[in-house]
Short mmCIF file of C-alpha atoms in Angstrom, two decimals:
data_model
loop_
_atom_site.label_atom_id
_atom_site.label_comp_id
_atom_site.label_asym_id
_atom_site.label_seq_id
_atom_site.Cartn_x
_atom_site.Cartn_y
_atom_site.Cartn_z
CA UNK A 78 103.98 26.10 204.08
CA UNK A 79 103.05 29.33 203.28
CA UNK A 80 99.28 30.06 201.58
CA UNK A 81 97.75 32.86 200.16
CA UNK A 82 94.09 33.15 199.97
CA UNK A 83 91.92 36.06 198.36
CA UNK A 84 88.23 36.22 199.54
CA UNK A 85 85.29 36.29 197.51
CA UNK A 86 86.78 35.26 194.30
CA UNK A 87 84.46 37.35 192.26
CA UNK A 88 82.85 41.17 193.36
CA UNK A 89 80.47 43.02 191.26
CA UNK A 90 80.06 46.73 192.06
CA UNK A 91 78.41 50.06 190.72
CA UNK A 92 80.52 52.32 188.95
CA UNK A 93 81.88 55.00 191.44
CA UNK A 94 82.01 53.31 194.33
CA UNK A 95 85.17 52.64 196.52
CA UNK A 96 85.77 48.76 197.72
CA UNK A 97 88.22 47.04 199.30
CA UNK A 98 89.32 43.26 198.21
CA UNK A 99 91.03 41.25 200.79
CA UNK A 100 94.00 39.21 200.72
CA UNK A 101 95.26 36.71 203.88
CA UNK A 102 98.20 34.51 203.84
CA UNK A 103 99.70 31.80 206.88
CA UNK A 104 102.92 32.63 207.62
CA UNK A 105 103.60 36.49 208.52
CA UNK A 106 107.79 35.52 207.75
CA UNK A 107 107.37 37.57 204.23
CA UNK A 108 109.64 39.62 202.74
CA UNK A 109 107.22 41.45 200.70
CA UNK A 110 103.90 41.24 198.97
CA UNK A 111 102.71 42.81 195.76
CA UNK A 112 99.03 43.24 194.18
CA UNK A 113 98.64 42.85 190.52
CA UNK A 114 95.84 43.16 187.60
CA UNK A 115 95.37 40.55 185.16
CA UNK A 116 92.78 41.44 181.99
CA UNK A 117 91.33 38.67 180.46
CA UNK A 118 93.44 36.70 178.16
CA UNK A 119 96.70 38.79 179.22
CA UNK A 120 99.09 38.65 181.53
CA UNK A 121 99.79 40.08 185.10
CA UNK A 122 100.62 43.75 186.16
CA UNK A 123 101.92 44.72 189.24
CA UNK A 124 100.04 47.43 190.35
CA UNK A 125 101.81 47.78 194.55
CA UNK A 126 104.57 46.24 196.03
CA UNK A 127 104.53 46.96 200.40
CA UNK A 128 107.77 45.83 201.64
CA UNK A 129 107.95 43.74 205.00
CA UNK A 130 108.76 46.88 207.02
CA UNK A 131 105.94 49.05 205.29
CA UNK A 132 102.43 49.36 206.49
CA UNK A 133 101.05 50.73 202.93
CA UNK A 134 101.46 51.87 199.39
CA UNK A 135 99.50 54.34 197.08
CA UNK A 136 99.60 54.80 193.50
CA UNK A 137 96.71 57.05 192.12
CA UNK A 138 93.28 55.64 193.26
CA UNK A 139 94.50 52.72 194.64
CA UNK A 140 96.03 51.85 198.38
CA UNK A 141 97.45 49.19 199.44
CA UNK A 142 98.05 47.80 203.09
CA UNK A 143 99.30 45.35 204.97
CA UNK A 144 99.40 43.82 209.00
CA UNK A 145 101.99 41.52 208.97
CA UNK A 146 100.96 39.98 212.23
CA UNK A 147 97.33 39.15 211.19
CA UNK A 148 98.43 37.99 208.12
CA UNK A 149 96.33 40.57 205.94
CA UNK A 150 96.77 42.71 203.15
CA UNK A 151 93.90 44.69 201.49
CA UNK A 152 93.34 46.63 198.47
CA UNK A 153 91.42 50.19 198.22
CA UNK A 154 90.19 50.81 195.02
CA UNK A 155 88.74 54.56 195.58
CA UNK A 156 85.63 55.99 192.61
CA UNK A 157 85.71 52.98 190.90
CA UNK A 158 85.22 52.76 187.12
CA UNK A 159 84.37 50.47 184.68
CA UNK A 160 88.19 50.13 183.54
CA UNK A 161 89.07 48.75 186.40
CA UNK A 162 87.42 45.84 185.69
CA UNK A 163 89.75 42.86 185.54
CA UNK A 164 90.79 39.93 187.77
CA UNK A 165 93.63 41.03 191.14
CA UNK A 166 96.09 38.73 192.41
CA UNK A 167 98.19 38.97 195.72
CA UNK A 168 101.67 37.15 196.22
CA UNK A 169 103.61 36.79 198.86
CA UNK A 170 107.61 36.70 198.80
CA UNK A 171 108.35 33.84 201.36
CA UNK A 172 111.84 33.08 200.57
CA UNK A 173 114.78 34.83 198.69
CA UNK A 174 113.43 33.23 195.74
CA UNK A 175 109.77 31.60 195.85
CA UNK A 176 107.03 33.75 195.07
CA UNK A 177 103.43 33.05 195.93
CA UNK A 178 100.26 33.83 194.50
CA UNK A 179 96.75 34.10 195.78
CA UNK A 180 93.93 32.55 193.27
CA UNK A 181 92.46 36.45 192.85
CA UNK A 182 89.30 37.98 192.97
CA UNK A 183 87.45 38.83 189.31
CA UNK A 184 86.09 42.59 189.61
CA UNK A 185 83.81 43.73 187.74
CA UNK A 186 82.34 47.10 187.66
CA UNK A 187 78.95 47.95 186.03
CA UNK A 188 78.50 51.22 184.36
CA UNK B 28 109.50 48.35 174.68
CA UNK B 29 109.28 44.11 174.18
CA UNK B 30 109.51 43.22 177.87
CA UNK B 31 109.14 39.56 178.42
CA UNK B 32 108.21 38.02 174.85
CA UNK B 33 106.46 34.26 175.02
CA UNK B 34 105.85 32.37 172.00
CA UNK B 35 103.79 30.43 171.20
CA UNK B 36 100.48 31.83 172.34
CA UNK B 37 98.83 29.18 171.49
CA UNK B 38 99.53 25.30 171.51
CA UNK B 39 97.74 22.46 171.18
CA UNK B 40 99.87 18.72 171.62
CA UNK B 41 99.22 14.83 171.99
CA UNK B 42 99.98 13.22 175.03
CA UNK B 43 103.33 12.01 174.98
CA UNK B 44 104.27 14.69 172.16
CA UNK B 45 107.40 17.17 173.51
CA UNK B 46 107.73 20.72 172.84
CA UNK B 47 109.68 23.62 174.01
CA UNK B 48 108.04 27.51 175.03
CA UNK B 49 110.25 30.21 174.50
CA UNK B 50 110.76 33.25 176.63
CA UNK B 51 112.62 35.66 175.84
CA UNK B 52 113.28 39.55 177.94
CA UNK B 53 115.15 42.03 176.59
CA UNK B 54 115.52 44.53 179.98
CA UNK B 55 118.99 42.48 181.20
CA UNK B 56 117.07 40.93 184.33
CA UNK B 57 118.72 38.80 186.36
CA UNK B 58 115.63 36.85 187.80
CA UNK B 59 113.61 34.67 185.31
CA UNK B 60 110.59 32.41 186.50
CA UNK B 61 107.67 30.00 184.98
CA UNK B 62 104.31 29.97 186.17
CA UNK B 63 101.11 28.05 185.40
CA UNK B 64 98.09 29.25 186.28
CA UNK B 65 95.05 26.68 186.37
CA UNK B 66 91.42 28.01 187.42
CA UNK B 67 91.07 28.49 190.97
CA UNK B 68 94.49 27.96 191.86
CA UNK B 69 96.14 30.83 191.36
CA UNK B 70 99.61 31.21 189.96
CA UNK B 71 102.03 28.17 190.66
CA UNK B 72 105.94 28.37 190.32
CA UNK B 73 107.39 25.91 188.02
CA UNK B 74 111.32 26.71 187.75
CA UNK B 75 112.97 29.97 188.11
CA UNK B 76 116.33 30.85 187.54
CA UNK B 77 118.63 33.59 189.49
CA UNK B 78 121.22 34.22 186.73
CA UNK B 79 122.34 32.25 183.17
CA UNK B 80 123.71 29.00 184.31
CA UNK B 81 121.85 28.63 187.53
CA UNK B 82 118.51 27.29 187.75
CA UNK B 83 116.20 25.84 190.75
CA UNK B 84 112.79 24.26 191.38
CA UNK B 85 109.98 25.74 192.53
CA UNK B 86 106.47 24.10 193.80
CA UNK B 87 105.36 21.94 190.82
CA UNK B 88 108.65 20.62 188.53
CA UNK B 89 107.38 17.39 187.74
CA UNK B 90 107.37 16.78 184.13
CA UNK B 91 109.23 20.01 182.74
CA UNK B 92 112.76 21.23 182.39
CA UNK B 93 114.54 24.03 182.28
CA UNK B 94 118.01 25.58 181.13
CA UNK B 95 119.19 29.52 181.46
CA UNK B 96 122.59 29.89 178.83
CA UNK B 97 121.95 33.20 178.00
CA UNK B 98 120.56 36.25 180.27
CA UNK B 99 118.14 36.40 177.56
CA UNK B 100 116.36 33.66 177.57
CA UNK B 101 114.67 31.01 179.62
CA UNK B 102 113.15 28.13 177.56
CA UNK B 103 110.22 25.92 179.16
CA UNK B 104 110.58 22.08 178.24
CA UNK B 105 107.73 19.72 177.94
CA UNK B 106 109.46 16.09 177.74
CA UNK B 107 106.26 14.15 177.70
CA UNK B 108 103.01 15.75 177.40
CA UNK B 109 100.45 14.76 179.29
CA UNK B 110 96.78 16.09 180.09
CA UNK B 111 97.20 17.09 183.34
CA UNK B 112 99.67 19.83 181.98
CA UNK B 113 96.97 21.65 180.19
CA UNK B 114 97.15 24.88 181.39
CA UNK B 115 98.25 28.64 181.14
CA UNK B 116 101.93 29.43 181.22
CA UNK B 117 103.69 32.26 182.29
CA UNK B 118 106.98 33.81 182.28
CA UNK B 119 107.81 36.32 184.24
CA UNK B 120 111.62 38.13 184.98
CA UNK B 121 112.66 40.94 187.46
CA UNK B 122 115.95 42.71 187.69
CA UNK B 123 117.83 41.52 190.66
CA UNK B 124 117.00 39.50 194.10
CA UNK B 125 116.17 43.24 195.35
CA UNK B 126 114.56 44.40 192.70
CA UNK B 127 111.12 43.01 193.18
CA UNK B 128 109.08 44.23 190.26
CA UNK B 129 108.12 41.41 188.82
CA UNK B 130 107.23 41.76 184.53
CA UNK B 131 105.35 38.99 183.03
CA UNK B 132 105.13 38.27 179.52
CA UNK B 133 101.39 37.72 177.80
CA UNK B 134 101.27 33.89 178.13
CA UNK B 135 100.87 30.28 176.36
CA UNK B 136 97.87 28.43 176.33
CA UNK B 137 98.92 24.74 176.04
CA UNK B 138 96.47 22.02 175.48
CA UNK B 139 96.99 18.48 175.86
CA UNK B 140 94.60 16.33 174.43
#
């Protein structure tokens, strides 16, 4: 059974500096996994989708990667700002159809 | 744009009281799945369903039903409420099986008391 852990589960941080949150999951048989943003009281985003045969993805200040055979994805979060702020969630595509999610880790950045 | 549209927001029930959440998307996806999300557990699949007239379980079905007649629209069913189904819902719909961009809507927050 496939399960997808993120690592801390909260990270506080000075405006303008780059980080990197983790994301691990138990069976490297994926299809895909995607990164997404949830504000408080809303609902998810996807920010980066890395396919199965991709090592990483980039979209503005953000980069994601993954190794397959460690099980490990991370997300690089480059001159961080205050916006940014908000709770990121991993999930791994396992099957044609079953999509799973990580429990996320709540960023905050302080001005 | 609407997107994935969820209604209500808000819901408080009885045990034992039934109720129905809408969902609604208007981009013609294919793909159509509910989620809870409870607090350190991350997002759990409920039922999803691959196209109208064809739905499947996913990790936690126990207690709600589903039904896909229209590409439109993918209703949540409560039969029975109970406490232990307190929690955040969430729809969520992508375009095909390799499409993978998955759009959620804004959620339901369902109390049972």
């Amino acid at each position: 059974k496939q399960e997808v852990t993120q690592i801390p589960a909260a990270l506080s941080v000075p405006e303008g500096e780059n980080l990197v949150l983790n994301c691990s999951f138990t069976d490297s048989a994926i299809y895909n996994l995607q990164w997404f943003r949830q504000d408080h009281g809303k609902g998810l985003t996807s920010l980066l989708l890395i396919q199965s045969s991709q090592r990483e993805q980039t979209s503005g200040r953000l980069n994601a990667s993954l190794d397959k055979s460690s099980g490990r994805s991370t997300l690089y979060i480059a001159a961080s700002q205050p916006g940014d702020s908000a709770t990121y969630l991993c999930a791994v595509r396992s099957s044609a159809s079953k999509i799973i999610f990580g429990s996320g880790t709540r960023l905050s950045i302080r001005p | 744009n609407a997107g994935v549209t969820q209604t209500p927001k808000f819901q408080v029930l009885k045990t034992g009281q039934s109720m129905t959440l809408q969902c609604a998307q208007d981009m013609n996806h294919e793909y159509m799945s509910w989620y809870r999300q409870d607090p350190g557990m991350g997002l759990r699949l409920i039922h999803y369903s691959v196209g109208a007239g064809i739905t499947d379980q996913g990790e936690v079905p126990n207690g709600y039903n589903v039904s896909r007649s229209t590409t439109e629209d993918f209703p949540l069913r409560l039969l029975s409420a109970a406490p232990s189904q307190t929690s955040v819902y969430f729809c969520a719909s992508r375009q095909s099986a390799t499409n993978e961009k998955l759009f959620f809507g804004s959620g339901t927050q369902l109390s049972v008391l």
